[in-house]
Short mmCIF file of C-alpha atoms in Angstrom, two decimals:
data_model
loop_
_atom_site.label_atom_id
_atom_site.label_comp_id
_atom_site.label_asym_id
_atom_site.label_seq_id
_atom_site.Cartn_x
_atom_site.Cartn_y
_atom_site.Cartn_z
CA UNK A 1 -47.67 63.82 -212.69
CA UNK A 2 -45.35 61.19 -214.37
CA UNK A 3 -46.77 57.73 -214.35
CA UNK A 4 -44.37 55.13 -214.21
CA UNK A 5 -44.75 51.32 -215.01
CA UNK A 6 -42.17 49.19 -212.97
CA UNK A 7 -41.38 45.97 -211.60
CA UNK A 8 -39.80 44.49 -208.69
CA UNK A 9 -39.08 40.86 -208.59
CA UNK A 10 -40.57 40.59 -211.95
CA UNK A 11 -44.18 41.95 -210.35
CA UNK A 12 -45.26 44.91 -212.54
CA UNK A 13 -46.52 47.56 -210.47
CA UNK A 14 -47.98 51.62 -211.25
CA UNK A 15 -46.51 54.48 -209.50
CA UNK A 16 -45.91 58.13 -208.99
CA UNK A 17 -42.21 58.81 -209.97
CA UNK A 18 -40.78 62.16 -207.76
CA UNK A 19 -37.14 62.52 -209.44
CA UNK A 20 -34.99 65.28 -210.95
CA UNK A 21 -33.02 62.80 -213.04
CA UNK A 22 -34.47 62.64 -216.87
CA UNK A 23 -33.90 58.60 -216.93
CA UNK A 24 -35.16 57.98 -213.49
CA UNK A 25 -32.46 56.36 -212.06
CA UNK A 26 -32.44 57.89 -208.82
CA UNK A 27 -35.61 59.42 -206.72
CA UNK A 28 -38.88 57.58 -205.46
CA UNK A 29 -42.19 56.11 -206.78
CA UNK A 30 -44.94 56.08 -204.59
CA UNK A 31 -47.06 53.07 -205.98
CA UNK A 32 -50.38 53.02 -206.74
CA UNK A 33 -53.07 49.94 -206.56
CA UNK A 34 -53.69 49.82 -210.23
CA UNK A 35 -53.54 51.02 -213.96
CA UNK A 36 -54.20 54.52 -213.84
CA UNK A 37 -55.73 54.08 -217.34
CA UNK A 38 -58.91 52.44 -215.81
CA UNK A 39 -58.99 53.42 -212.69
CA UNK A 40 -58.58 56.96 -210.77
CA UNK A 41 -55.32 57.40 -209.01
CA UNK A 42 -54.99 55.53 -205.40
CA UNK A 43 -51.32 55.22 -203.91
CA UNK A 44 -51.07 51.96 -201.66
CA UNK A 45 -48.85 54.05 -198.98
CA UNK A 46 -46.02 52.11 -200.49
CA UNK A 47 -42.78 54.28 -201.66
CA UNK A 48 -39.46 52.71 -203.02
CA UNK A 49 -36.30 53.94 -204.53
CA UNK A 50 -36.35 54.29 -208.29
CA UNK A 51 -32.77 52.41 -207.63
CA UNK A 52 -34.65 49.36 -206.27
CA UNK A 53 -36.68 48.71 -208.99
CA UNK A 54 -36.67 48.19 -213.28
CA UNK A 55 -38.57 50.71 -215.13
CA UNK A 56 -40.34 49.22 -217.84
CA UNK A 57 -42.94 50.54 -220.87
CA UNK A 58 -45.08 53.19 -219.01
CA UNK A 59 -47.88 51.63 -221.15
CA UNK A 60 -48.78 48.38 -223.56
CA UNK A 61 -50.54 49.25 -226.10
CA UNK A 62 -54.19 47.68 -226.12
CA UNK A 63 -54.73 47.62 -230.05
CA UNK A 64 -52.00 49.46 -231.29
CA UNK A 65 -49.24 51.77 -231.73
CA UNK A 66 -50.00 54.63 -234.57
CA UNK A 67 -47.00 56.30 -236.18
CA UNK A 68 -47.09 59.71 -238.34
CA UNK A 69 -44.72 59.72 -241.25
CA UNK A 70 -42.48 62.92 -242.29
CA UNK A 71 -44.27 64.79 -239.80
CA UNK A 72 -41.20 67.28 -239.83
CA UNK A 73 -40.09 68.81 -243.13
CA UNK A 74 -36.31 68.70 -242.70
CA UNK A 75 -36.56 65.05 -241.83
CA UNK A 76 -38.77 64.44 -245.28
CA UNK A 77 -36.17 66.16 -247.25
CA UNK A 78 -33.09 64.36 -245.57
CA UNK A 79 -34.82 61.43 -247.10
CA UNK A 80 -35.40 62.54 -250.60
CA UNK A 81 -39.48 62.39 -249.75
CA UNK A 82 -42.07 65.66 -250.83
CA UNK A 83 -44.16 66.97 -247.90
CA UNK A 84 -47.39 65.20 -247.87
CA UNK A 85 -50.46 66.83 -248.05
CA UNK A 86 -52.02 64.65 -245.41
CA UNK A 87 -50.50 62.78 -242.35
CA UNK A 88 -48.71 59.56 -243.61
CA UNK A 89 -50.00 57.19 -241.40
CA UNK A 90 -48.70 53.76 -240.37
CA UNK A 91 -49.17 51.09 -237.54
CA UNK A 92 -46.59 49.14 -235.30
CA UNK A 93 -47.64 46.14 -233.62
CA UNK A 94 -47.82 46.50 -229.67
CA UNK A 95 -45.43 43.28 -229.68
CA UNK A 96 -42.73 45.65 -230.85
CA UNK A 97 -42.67 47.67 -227.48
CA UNK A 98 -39.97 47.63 -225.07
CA UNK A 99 -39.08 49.61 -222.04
CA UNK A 100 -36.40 51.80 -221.24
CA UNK A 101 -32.99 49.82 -220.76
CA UNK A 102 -34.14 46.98 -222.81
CA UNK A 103 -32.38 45.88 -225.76
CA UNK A 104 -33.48 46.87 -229.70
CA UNK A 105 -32.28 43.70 -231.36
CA UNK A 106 -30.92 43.91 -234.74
CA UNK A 107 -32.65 41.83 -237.29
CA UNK A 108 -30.06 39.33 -239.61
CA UNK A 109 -32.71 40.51 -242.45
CA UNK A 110 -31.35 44.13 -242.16
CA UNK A 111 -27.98 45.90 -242.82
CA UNK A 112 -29.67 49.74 -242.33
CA UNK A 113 -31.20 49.90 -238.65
CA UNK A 114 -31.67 53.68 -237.88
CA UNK A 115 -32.89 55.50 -234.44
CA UNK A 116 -36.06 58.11 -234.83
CA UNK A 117 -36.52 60.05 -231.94
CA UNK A 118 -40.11 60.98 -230.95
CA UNK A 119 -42.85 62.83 -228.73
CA UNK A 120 -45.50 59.80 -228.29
CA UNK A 121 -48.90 60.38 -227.01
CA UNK A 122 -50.94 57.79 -224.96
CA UNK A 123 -54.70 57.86 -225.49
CA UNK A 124 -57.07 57.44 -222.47
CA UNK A 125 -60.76 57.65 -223.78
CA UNK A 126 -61.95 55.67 -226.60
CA UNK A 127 -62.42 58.05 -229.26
CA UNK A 128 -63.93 57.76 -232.80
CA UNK A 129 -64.26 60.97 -235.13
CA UNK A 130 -62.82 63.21 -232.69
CA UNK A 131 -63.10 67.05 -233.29
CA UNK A 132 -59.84 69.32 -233.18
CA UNK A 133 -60.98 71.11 -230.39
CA UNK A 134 -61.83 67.67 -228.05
CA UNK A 135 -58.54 66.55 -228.82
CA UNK A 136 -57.34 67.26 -224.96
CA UNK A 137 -60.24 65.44 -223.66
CA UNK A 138 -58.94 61.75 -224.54
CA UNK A 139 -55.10 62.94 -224.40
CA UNK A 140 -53.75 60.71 -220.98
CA UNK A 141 -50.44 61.83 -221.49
CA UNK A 142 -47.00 61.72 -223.36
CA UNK A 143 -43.87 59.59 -223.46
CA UNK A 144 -40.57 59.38 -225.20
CA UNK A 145 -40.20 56.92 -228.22
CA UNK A 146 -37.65 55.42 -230.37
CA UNK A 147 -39.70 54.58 -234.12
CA UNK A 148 -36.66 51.87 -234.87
CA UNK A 149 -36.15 51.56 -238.34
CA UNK A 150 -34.68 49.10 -240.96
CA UNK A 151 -34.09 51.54 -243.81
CA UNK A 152 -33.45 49.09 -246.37
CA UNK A 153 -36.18 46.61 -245.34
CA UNK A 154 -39.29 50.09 -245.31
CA UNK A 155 -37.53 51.18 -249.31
CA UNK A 156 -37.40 47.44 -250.45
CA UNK A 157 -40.86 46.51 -249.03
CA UNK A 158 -42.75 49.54 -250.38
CA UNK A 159 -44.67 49.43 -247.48
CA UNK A 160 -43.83 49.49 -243.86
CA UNK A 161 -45.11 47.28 -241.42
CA UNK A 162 -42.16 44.67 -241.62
CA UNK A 163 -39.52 47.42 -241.61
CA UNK A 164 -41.16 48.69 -238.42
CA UNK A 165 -42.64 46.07 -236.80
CA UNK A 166 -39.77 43.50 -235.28
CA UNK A 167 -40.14 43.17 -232.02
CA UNK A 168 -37.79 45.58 -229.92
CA UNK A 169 -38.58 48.18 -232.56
CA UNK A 170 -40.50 50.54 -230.26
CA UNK A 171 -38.71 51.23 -227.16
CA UNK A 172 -41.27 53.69 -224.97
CA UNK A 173 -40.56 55.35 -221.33
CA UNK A 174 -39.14 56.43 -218.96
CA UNK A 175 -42.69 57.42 -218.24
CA UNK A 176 -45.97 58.84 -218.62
CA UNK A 177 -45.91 62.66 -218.01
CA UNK A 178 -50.02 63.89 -217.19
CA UNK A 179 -49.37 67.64 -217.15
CA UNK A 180 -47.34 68.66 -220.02
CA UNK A 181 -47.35 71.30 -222.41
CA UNK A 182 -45.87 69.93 -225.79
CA UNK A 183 -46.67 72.43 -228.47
CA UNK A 184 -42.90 73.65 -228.34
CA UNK A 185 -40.26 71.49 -226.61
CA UNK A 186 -37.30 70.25 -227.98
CA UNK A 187 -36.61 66.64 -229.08
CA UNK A 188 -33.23 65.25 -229.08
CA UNK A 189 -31.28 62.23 -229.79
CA UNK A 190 -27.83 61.07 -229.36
CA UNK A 191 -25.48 57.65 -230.64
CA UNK A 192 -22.94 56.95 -227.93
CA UNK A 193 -22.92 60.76 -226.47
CA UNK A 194 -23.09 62.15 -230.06
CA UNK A 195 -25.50 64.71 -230.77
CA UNK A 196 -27.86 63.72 -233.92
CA UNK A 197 -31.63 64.79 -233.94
CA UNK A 198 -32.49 68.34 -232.41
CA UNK A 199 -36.11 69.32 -233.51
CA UNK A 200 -38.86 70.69 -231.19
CA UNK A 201 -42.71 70.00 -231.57
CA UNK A 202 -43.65 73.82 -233.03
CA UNK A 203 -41.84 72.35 -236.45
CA UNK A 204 -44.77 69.70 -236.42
CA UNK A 205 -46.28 69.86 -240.29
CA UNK A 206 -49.26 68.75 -238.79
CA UNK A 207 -50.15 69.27 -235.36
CA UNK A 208 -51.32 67.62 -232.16
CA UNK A 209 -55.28 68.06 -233.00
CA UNK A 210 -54.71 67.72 -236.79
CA UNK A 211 -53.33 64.27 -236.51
CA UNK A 212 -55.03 62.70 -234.00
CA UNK A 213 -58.47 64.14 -235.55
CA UNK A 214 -57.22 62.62 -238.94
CA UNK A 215 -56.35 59.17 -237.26
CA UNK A 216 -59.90 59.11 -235.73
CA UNK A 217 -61.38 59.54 -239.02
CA UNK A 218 -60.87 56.30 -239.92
CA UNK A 219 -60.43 54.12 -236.75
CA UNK A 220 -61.20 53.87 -233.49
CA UNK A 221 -58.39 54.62 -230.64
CA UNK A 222 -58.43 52.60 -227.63
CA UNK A 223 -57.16 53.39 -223.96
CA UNK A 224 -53.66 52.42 -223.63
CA UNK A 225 -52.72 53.42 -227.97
CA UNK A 226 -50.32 55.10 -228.76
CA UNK A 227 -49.32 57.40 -231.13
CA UNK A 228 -46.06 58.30 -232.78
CA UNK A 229 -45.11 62.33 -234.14
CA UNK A 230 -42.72 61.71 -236.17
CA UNK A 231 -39.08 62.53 -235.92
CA UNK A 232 -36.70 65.77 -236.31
CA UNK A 233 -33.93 65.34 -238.94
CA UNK A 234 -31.04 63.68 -238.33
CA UNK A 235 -32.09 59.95 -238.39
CA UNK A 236 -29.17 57.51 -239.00
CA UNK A 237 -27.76 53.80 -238.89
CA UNK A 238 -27.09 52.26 -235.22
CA UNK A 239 -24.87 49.45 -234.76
CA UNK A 240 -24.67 47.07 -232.45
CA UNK A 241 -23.34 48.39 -228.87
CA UNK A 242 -24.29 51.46 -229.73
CA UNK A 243 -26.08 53.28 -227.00
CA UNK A 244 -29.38 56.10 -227.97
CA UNK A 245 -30.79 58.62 -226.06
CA UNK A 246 -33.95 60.14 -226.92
CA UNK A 247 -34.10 63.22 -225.00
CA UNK A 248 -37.94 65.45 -224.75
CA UNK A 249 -38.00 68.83 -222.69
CA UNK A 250 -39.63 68.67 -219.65
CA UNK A 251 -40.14 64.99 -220.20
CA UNK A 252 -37.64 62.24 -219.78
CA UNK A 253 -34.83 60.47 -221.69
CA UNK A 254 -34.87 56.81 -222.78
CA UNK A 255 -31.93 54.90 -223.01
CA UNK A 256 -31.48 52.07 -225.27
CA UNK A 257 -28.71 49.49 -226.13
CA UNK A 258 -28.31 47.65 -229.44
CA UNK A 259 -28.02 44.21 -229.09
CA UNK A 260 -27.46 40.74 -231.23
CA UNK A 261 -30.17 38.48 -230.33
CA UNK A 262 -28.37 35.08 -228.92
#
């Protein structure tokens, strides 16, 4: 089932998205009466045209967005950085979440914005110390994500909250997929049509289970949270104009411009 968040005349809505186009811009969602976060799935009867109406973030994060560092080797290396020996863990602020179609603005403060392409998961149960082998139990689903970057800002910092945490800097969609199997499909990325991340999820240095059970070792996860992979190799700068498409198998693209903010 994909899960799509959407609006029409600037009323967000929930619905069922039926479409073979990756960015959803043509097919039908079937709406539903709520959040299917907190409630079990109703449809209203209502169905419109994915062309009538604006996707936006399948989900806003309640608490938190959680992100996983140099989760893939090749991407750890491309940056001069060692493999850790744990999941590098960092947090996002849900005020940097956008939809897809939105604009990532580019910060004056930063002359090194990069794209990271990534497999996100959206949690649906609370969940506190969670074993390895629950980990499907409070799994809702996954999305497509964009962990925006400034380079210089995360390196100059020496930590990484500001250089991931302006607003725009998570772009999230097109949806929520509820029935996927993600422990090997391929994650891609292009800059204006040109190919530059191609990883799949089996080169994970730490898997599904391992991270989230790690993460819940230390704090609570929320309904609604959600958590970043990590990204393939093949990161780089984005100007703006430039166009990226984050591209998961079976899942979705999202499409994102670069903008100036006015």
């Amino acid at each position: 089932m994909r899960i799509a968040r959407f609006s029409v005349d600037d009323e967000p809505k929930y619905g069922v998205v039926e479409t073979d186009d990756p960015e959803g811009l043509v097919g039908t969602v079937a709406v539903l009466d709520s959040d299917p976060l907190y409630r079990p799935v109703q449809f209203t009867g209502e169905q419109l045209q994915l062309a009538d109406v604006r996707l936006l973030a399948p989900v806003i994060p309640r608490s938190k967005v959680v992100g996983v560092g140099r989760n893939y080797q090749a991407h750890a290396e491309e940056l001069g950085n060692e493999v850790q020996a744990e999941p590098l863990i960092f947090l996002k602020p849900n005020t940097s979440v956008i939809g897809p179609r939105d604009g990532i603005v580019y910060p004056e403060q930063t002359n090194n914005l990069h794209f990271e392409g990534e497999l996100a998961i959206v949690i649906g149960r609370i969940c506190r110390d969670l074993p390895k082998e629950r980990v499907h139990e409070v799994i809702f689903g996954y999305t497509v994500a964009n962990d925006v970057t400034a380079r210089d800002l995360q390196k100059t910092d020496g930590q990484w909250a500001r250089a991931k945490g302006y607003d725009t800097f998570c772009p999230l969609g097109p949806w929520i997929s509820t029935e996927l199997d993600v422990s090997d499909v391929r994650v891609t990325t292009t800059l204006n049509g040109e190919p530059k991340q191609d990883g799949r999820t089996s080169q994970f240095i730490f898997d599904i289970p391992e991270v989230l059970a790690y993460i819940t070792s230390f704090t609570t996860l929320l309904p609604g949270d959600v958590v970043l992979t990590g990204t393939p190799a093949g990161v780089g700068p984005m100007l703006p104009g430039d166009e990226v498409k984050i591209s998961i198998e079976g899942l979705g693209t999202l499409t994102n411009k670069v903008i100036v903010r006015d």
